[in-house]
Coordinates of C-alpha atoms in Angstrom, one line a residue:
R1 CA -24.0 9.3 23.2
V2 CA -24.4 9.5 19.4
L3 CA -25.2 12.9 17.9
L4 CA -26.8 13.1 14.5
R5 CA -26.2 16.1 12.3
S6 CA -27.6 16.7 8.8
V7 CA -25.4 18.1 6.1
D8 CA -26.6 20.3 3.2
A9 CA -25.4 18.5 0.1
A10 CA -25.6 21.7 -2.0
A11 CA -23.2 23.4 0.4
C12 CA -20.6 20.7 -0.5
I13 CA -20.5 21.6 -4.2
R14 CA -19.0 24.6 -5.9
R15 CA -18.9 25.6 -9.6
I16 CA -15.9 27.5 -11.1
D17 CA -15.9 28.9 -14.7
I18 CA -12.6 27.9 -16.5
G19 CA -13.9 28.4 -20.0
G20 CA -11.6 31.3 -20.8
L21 CA -8.4 29.9 -19.3
D22 CA -5.4 28.4 -21.0
A23 CA -3.8 25.2 -19.8
G24 CA -1.4 26.9 -17.4
A25 CA -4.0 29.1 -15.9
R26 CA -6.5 26.2 -15.7
E27 CA -4.1 24.1 -13.7
A28 CA -3.3 26.9 -11.3
C29 CA -7.0 27.5 -10.8
I30 CA -7.6 23.8 -10.1
C31 CA -4.7 23.6 -7.6
E32 CA -5.9 26.8 -5.8
H33 CA -9.4 25.5 -5.4
A34 CA -8.2 22.0 -4.5
R35 CA -6.3 23.5 -1.5
G36 CA -9.5 25.4 -0.6
A37 CA -11.6 22.3 -0.8
E38 CA -9.2 20.4 1.5
S39 CA -9.3 23.2 4.0
R40 CA -13.1 23.1 4.2
L41 CA -13.1 19.5 5.3
S42 CA -14.1 19.2 9.0
P43 CA -14.8 15.7 10.4
A44 CA -15.9 17.2 13.7
A45 CA -18.6 19.2 11.9
G46 CA -19.6 16.2 9.7
E47 CA -18.1 17.8 6.6
L48 CA -16.2 15.0 4.9
V49 CA -16.9 15.7 1.2
Q50 CA -16.2 18.7 -1.0
A51 CA -16.9 18.7 -4.8
V52 CA -15.8 21.4 -7.2
W53 CA -17.0 21.4 -10.8
F54 CA -14.7 23.3 -13.1
D55 CA -17.0 24.2 -16.0
A56 CA -15.1 24.7 -19.3
G57 CA -18.3 25.3 -21.4
A58 CA -20.4 23.1 -23.6
Q59 CA -17.6 22.5 -26.2
R60 CA -14.7 21.5 -23.9
P61 CA -14.4 18.8 -21.2
G62 CA -14.4 20.3 -17.7
R63 CA -12.9 18.8 -14.5
L64 CA -14.6 17.4 -11.5
L65 CA -12.6 17.6 -8.3
L66 CA -13.8 15.3 -5.5
T67 CA -12.1 15.7 -2.1
I68 CA -13.1 13.2 0.6
H69 CA -11.5 13.0 4.1
H70 CA -9.5 9.8 4.7
L71 CA -11.7 8.9 7.6
A72 CA -14.5 8.1 5.1
V73 CA -12.5 6.5 2.2
D74 CA -9.5 4.4 1.4
G75 CA -7.9 3.7 -2.0
V76 CA -10.3 0.8 -2.7
S77 CA -13.3 3.1 -2.1
W78 CA -12.4 5.2 -5.1
R79 CA -12.7 2.1 -7.3
I80 CA -16.3 1.8 -6.1
L81 CA -17.3 5.5 -6.1
V82 CA -16.0 6.6 -9.5
P83 CA -17.8 3.9 -11.6
E84 CA -21.0 4.5 -9.6
L85 CA -20.8 8.2 -10.1
A86 CA -20.2 7.7 -13.8
A87 CA -23.2 5.3 -14.1
A88 CA -25.5 7.6 -12.2
W89 CA -24.5 10.6 -14.4
A90 CA -25.1 8.6 -17.5
A91 CA -28.5 7.6 -16.4
I92 CA -29.4 11.2 -15.5
A93 CA -28.1 12.4 -18.9
R94 CA -30.5 9.9 -20.5
G95 CA -33.4 11.2 -18.4
E96 CA -33.5 8.1 -16.2
V97 CA -33.4 7.5 -12.5
P98 CA -30.0 6.2 -11.4
A99 CA -30.2 2.5 -10.3
L100 CA -27.2 1.5 -8.2
T101 CA -26.2 -2.1 -7.3
A102 CA -27.5 -3.5 -4.0
R103 CA -25.3 -2.5 -1.1
G104 CA -23.3 -5.0 0.9
T105 CA -22.1 -5.1 4.5
S106 CA -22.0 -1.7 6.2
F107 CA -18.8 -0.3 7.6
R108 CA -20.5 -0.1 11.0
R109 CA -21.3 -3.8 11.0
W110 CA -17.7 -4.7 9.9
S111 CA -16.3 -2.6 12.8
Q112 CA -18.6 -4.4 15.3
R113 CA -17.5 -7.8 14.0
L114 CA -13.8 -6.8 14.3
E115 CA -14.3 -5.8 17.9
L116 CA -15.7 -9.2 18.7
R117 CA -13.0 -11.0 16.8
A118 CA -10.3 -9.2 18.9
Q119 CA -11.5 -11.2 21.9
D120 CA -11.5 -14.6 20.1
A121 CA -9.0 -17.2 21.3
A122 CA -7.8 -17.7 17.7
C123 CA -7.0 -14.0 17.4
V124 CA -5.4 -13.8 20.8
G125 CA -3.3 -16.8 19.8
E126 CA -1.5 -14.5 17.3
L127 CA 0.1 -12.5 20.2
S128 CA 3.3 -14.5 20.3
F129 CA 3.8 -14.1 16.6
W130 CA 3.4 -10.3 16.7
S131 CA 5.6 -10.0 19.8
E132 CA 8.3 -12.0 18.1
Q133 CA 8.2 -9.7 15.0
L134 CA 8.7 -6.6 17.2
S135 CA 11.2 -8.0 19.7
A136 CA 13.7 -9.9 17.6
P137 CA 17.0 -8.1 16.8
S138 CA 16.7 -5.8 13.8
L139 CA 18.6 -3.2 11.9
S140 CA 18.4 0.4 13.2
L141 CA 18.0 2.6 10.1
V142 CA 18.6 6.0 11.8
D143 CA 19.9 7.4 15.1
G144 CA 17.4 9.0 17.5
S145 CA 13.6 8.8 17.4
L146 CA 10.7 10.8 16.0
D147 CA 9.6 14.0 17.8
P148 CA 5.9 14.6 17.2
A149 CA 6.4 18.4 17.6
R150 CA 9.3 18.5 15.1
D151 CA 8.7 15.7 12.7
T152 CA 5.5 16.5 10.9
M153 CA 3.9 16.1 7.5
G154 CA 4.8 19.8 6.9
T155 CA 8.5 19.3 7.6
A156 CA 8.9 16.0 5.9
G157 CA 11.3 15.6 3.0
R158 CA 9.8 14.2 -0.2
L159 CA 11.3 12.3 -3.2
T160 CA 9.6 10.6 -6.2
L161 CA 11.3 8.0 -8.5
T162 CA 9.7 6.2 -11.4
L163 CA 10.7 2.8 -12.8
P164 CA 10.6 2.7 -16.7
V165 CA 7.7 1.0 -18.4
A166 CA 9.7 -2.0 -19.7
L167 CA 11.1 -2.9 -16.2
T168 CA 7.7 -2.3 -14.6
Q169 CA 5.9 -4.6 -16.9
A170 CA 8.4 -7.4 -16.4
L171 CA 8.4 -6.8 -12.6
L172 CA 4.6 -7.1 -12.4
T173 CA 4.3 -10.2 -14.6
R174 CA 7.5 -12.2 -15.3
V175 CA 9.0 -12.2 -11.8
P176 CA 5.8 -13.2 -9.9
A177 CA 5.1 -15.9 -12.5
A178 CA 8.7 -17.3 -12.2
F179 CA 8.6 -17.5 -8.4
H180 CA 4.8 -18.3 -7.9
C181 CA 4.3 -15.2 -5.7
G182 CA 2.7 -11.8 -5.6
I183 CA 4.0 -8.4 -6.5
Q184 CA 4.1 -7.5 -2.7
H185 CA 6.6 -10.3 -2.2
V186 CA 8.8 -9.0 -5.0
L187 CA 8.8 -5.4 -3.9
L188 CA 9.5 -6.2 -0.2
T189 CA 12.3 -8.6 -1.2
G190 CA 14.0 -5.8 -3.1
L191 CA 13.4 -3.4 -0.2
A192 CA 14.8 -5.8 2.4
L193 CA 18.0 -6.3 0.3
A194 CA 18.4 -2.6 -0.4
I195 CA 18.0 -1.7 3.3
A196 CA 20.5 -4.4 4.3
Q197 CA 23.1 -3.1 1.9
W198 CA 22.3 0.6 2.7
C199 CA 22.7 0.0 6.4
R200 CA 25.9 -2.0 6.0
R201 CA 27.6 0.6 3.9
R202 CA 26.7 3.2 6.5
G203 CA 28.2 1.1 9.2
R204 CA 24.9 0.2 10.8
G205 CA 25.1 -3.5 11.3
G206 CA 25.3 -6.7 9.4
G207 CA 22.8 -9.4 8.5
A208 CA 19.9 -8.8 10.9
G209 CA 16.4 -8.4 9.6
V210 CA 14.5 -5.1 9.3
V211 CA 11.1 -4.5 10.8
V212 CA 8.7 -2.9 8.2
D213 CA 5.2 -1.5 8.9
V214 CA 3.3 -2.9 5.9
E215 CA -0.1 -1.4 4.9
G216 CA -2.8 -3.7 3.5
H217 CA -6.2 -3.0 2.1
G218 CA -7.8 -4.5 5.3
R219 CA -10.8 -6.0 3.5
E220 CA -10.0 -9.5 4.4
E221 CA -12.4 -12.4 3.8
V222 CA -12.8 -13.4 7.5
W223 CA -16.5 -14.2 7.5
S224 CA -18.6 -15.8 4.8
D225 CA -21.6 -13.6 5.5
I226 CA -19.6 -10.3 5.1
D227 CA -19.5 -8.6 1.7
L228 CA -17.3 -5.6 1.4
S229 CA -17.0 -5.4 -2.4
R230 CA -19.1 -2.3 -2.5
T231 CA -18.6 -0.8 0.9
V232 CA -16.9 2.6 1.1
G233 CA -14.8 3.4 4.2
W234 CA -11.3 3.4 5.6
F235 CA -10.4 -0.3 6.0
T236 CA -6.6 -0.1 5.8
S237 CA -4.7 -2.4 8.0
L238 CA -1.1 -1.8 9.3
Y239 CA 1.1 -4.5 10.7
P240 CA 4.8 -5.0 11.4
V241 CA 6.8 -7.7 9.6
R242 CA 10.4 -8.6 10.2
L243 CA 12.1 -9.3 6.9
D244 CA 15.2 -11.3 7.4
V245 CA 17.7 -12.0 4.5
G246 CA 20.1 -13.6 6.9
G247 CA 21.9 -16.5 5.3
V248 CA 21.8 -14.8 1.9
D249 CA 24.9 -13.0 0.5
V250 CA 23.4 -9.6 0.0
E251 CA 26.2 -8.4 -2.3
E252 CA 25.8 -11.4 -4.5
A253 CA 22.1 -11.1 -4.6
L254 CA 22.2 -7.4 -5.6
G255 CA 24.8 -8.3 -8.2
G256 CA 22.1 -10.5 -9.9
G257 CA 23.5 -13.8 -8.7
A258 CA 21.6 -16.9 -7.5
A259 CA 21.3 -15.5 -4.0
L260 CA 18.7 -13.1 -5.4
G261 CA 16.3 -15.9 -6.0
R262 CA 17.0 -17.4 -2.6
A263 CA 16.3 -14.1 -1.0
L264 CA 12.9 -13.8 -2.8
K265 CA 11.9 -17.3 -1.7
R266 CA 12.9 -16.5 1.8
I267 CA 11.0 -13.3 2.1
K268 CA 8.0 -14.9 0.3
E269 CA 7.8 -17.5 3.1
Q270 CA 8.2 -15.0 5.8
L271 CA 5.3 -12.9 4.4
R272 CA 3.1 -15.9 3.9
A273 CA 3.6 -16.9 7.5
V274 CA 1.8 -13.6 8.6
P275 CA -1.6 -14.8 9.9
G276 CA -4.7 -13.4 8.3
N277 CA -2.7 -10.9 6.1
G278 CA -1.9 -8.9 9.2
L279 CA -5.5 -8.0 10.2
G280 CA -5.1 -9.4 13.7
Y281 CA -2.3 -7.1 14.7
G282 CA -4.5 -4.0 14.8
L283 CA -7.2 -5.9 16.6
L284 CA -4.8 -7.0 19.4
R285 CA -3.0 -3.6 19.5
Y286 CA -6.1 -1.4 19.8
L287 CA -9.3 -3.5 20.4
N288 CA -8.2 -5.9 23.1
V289 CA -7.2 -4.3 26.5
R290 CA -5.4 -7.5 27.6
T291 CA -3.0 -7.5 24.7
A292 CA -2.8 -3.8 23.8
L293 CA -0.4 -3.0 26.6
Q294 CA 2.1 -5.7 25.7
L295 CA 2.2 -4.8 22.0
G296 CA 2.2 -1.1 22.8
G297 CA 5.4 -1.5 24.8
F298 CA 7.5 -2.3 21.7
A299 CA 9.3 0.3 19.6
A300 CA 7.5 1.2 16.4
P301 CA 9.1 0.2 13.1
Q302 CA 11.2 3.0 11.6
I303 CA 10.0 2.4 8.0
G304 CA 6.6 2.1 6.5
F305 CA 5.7 0.5 3.2
N306 CA 2.5 0.6 1.1
Y307 CA 1.9 -0.6 -2.4
L308 CA -1.5 0.8 -3.4
G309 CA -1.9 -1.3 -6.6
R310 CA -2.4 -0.5 -10.2
F311 CA -4.4 2.6 -11.4
A312 CA -5.3 4.1 -14.8
G313 CA -3.1 7.1 -15.6
P314 CA -4.3 10.4 -16.9
G315 CA -6.4 10.2 -20.0
G316 CA -8.9 12.1 -22.1
A317 CA -11.9 9.8 -21.6
D318 CA -14.9 11.0 -19.6
W319 CA -14.6 10.0 -15.9
G320 CA -10.9 9.2 -16.4
R321 CA -8.1 10.6 -14.3
A322 CA -7.3 14.1 -15.3
A323 CA -3.7 15.1 -15.9
E324 CA -3.9 17.8 -13.2
A325 CA -4.9 15.2 -10.5
V326 CA -1.3 13.9 -10.2
R327 CA 0.0 17.3 -9.2
L328 CA -2.4 18.3 -6.5
G329 CA -0.1 17.5 -3.6
A330 CA 0.4 14.9 -1.0
G331 CA -2.6 15.8 1.1
G332 CA -2.7 15.5 4.9
D333 CA -2.5 18.0 7.7
A334 CA 0.9 19.7 7.8
A335 CA 0.8 19.5 11.6
M336 CA 0.2 15.8 11.7
P337 CA 3.2 13.9 13.3
L338 CA 5.0 11.4 11.1
A339 CA 4.3 7.8 11.8
H340 CA 7.7 6.6 10.6
C341 CA 11.2 7.9 10.1
L342 CA 11.0 6.8 6.5
E343 CA 8.0 5.9 4.3
V344 CA 7.6 4.6 0.8
N345 CA 4.2 4.7 -1.0
A346 CA 4.3 3.0 -4.4
L347 CA 1.7 2.5 -7.1
T348 CA 1.6 1.6 -10.8
L349 CA 0.1 4.1 -13.1
D350 CA -1.0 2.8 -16.5
G351 CA -0.3 5.2 -19.4
A352 CA -0.4 5.0 -23.2
Q353 CA 2.9 3.1 -23.3
G354 CA 2.2 0.8 -20.3
G355 CA 2.5 0.8 -16.6
E356 CA 5.1 2.7 -14.6
L357 CA 6.0 2.0 -10.9
T358 CA 6.2 5.2 -9.1
A359 CA 7.6 5.4 -5.6
H360 CA 6.9 8.4 -3.3
W361 CA 9.4 8.6 -0.4
S362 CA 9.0 10.8 2.6
W363 CA 11.2 11.1 5.7
A364 CA 12.0 13.0 8.9
T365 CA 14.6 15.5 7.8
A366 CA 16.0 15.8 11.3
L367 CA 16.9 12.1 11.3
V368 CA 18.0 11.3 7.7
T369 CA 19.2 13.3 4.8
E370 CA 17.8 13.6 1.3
A371 CA 21.1 12.1 -0.1
E372 CA 20.7 9.1 2.2
V373 CA 17.1 8.5 1.2
R374 CA 17.9 8.9 -2.5
D375 CA 20.6 6.4 -2.1
L376 CA 18.2 3.9 -0.5
A377 CA 15.5 4.6 -3.1
Q378 CA 17.9 4.0 -6.0
R379 CA 19.3 0.8 -4.4
W380 CA 15.7 -0.5 -4.1
F381 CA 15.1 0.2 -7.8
L382 CA 18.4 -1.5 -8.7
A383 CA 17.3 -4.5 -6.7
L384 CA 14.0 -4.7 -8.5
E385 CA 15.8 -4.3 -11.8
G386 CA 18.1 -7.2 -10.7
L387 CA 15.1 -9.4 -10.0
V388 CA 13.7 -8.7 -13.5
G389 CA 17.1 -9.8 -15.0
H390 CA 17.4 -12.8 -12.7
A391 CA 13.9 -14.0 -13.6
Q392 CA 15.0 -14.2 -17.3
A393 CA 17.9 -16.5 -16.5
A394 CA 17.8 -20.2 -17.3
G395 CA 16.7 -22.2 -14.3
A396 CA 15.6 -19.1 -12.3
G397 CA 12.4 -19.1 -10.2
G398 CA 10.7 -22.1 -8.7
R399 CA 8.5 -22.9 -5.8
S400 CA 8.9 -22.7 -2.0
P401 CA 7.3 -24.7 0.8
S402 CA 4.1 -22.6 1.1
D403 CA 3.3 -23.5 -2.5
L404 CA 3.1 -27.2 -1.6
P405 CA 0.7 -27.4 1.4
L406 CA 0.0 -31.2 0.8
V407 CA 3.6 -32.3 1.4
A408 CA 6.3 -31.4 4.0
L409 CA 9.4 -30.4 2.0
T410 CA 12.2 -28.1 2.8
Q411 CA 13.4 -25.5 0.3
G412 CA 16.5 -27.6 -0.4
E413 CA 14.4 -30.7 -1.2
I414 CA 12.1 -28.7 -3.5
E415 CA 15.1 -27.3 -5.4
R416 CA 16.6 -30.8 -5.8
L417 CA 13.4 -32.1 -7.2
E418 CA 13.2 -29.1 -9.6
R419 CA 16.7 -29.8 -10.9
Q420 CA 15.8 -33.4 -11.4
Y421 CA 12.5 -32.9 -13.1
R422 CA 11.7 -30.3 -15.7
R423 CA 8.5 -29.5 -14.0
I424 CA 7.7 -30.2 -10.3
E425 CA 4.1 -30.8 -11.3
D426 CA 5.3 -34.1 -12.9
V427 CA 5.9 -35.6 -9.4
L428 CA 3.9 -33.8 -6.8
P429 CA 0.2 -33.2 -6.4
L430 CA -0.6 -29.4 -6.5

């Protein structure tokens, strides 16, 4: 049975006068009311949005705090909401009626289509792939397992590291261009190498792969009649991927040698082999009763990874990200159990000098120490720095089999052709 409940929009908005506060007092005030807004969210009562207008007076820019429960939005949703709010406010300021772009597919319709797809033979055919990802031998990062009563958001350890602007810029542009890949391939290659070395130096195994829970935006182009470009909701997908650098000399790779390029091509191929960008895993795990039991029987990955993309950093322009926004906290219910022993959430924030890759690490403090996590985090950044340096070397980069779908060539054959010809495009149709 579906119950409908109306919500009073005015009750979701509060105004706070900050006109007489200095910078420190203003930030403290914003943080206090941000925590209050978060505490007022109640999905069970239909209260998913809280807005607080910090009014600094007619002569100074104020602040608008929007707090929306994750059940209603994901990271992509903010890219839709903020420009529309700005356009609506500009229209109102001009005395006009806001005119928003025509809406696309509703979240409800998308959910219904997903449920049907979970029963399709094509989707069910992915079961063997996902079973192999979770059942193959893999590195064990920590001893023991998560305890939902002990290992919660409130007890998690937290660490943030930032890659300098110059390295971030090269990482986002030069490395993907050299290897004909995406930034996700680059970041996960560095992480797989760092984990392999980290585990080995802690006496935790050799060259086996590591299973990583990878978050995706989930807005996959599955059907031609579905348009999610302006749909707000929580679309995020989560799927396990076994990253295997076996056959690659990890120490040579992390020392900047040729093995680093081989590792990137290897991980790139493994990630490109994931069907449908991972969307099918969640469908089979949760929406198909015939496959859910089998997938639910595997141990969950110990580490989660999410690259949220590139965002504008704090600035002074209207409707830009305020400086206080980056210090409002991690969000989430303190009592919520951790999903992974280790998690890394990374994003690129564009500032006046350029973009900086920022990585937010969290972990179960009963299973791993801060020193161990810091060591892993630093090894990952060193691996990324090594990839930047490697991409600058003569002869570095190149294609891999998934780049050449019209021909059947091994990695070795591709590299022999690349050595023989200055550009592979001279001999192969692309």
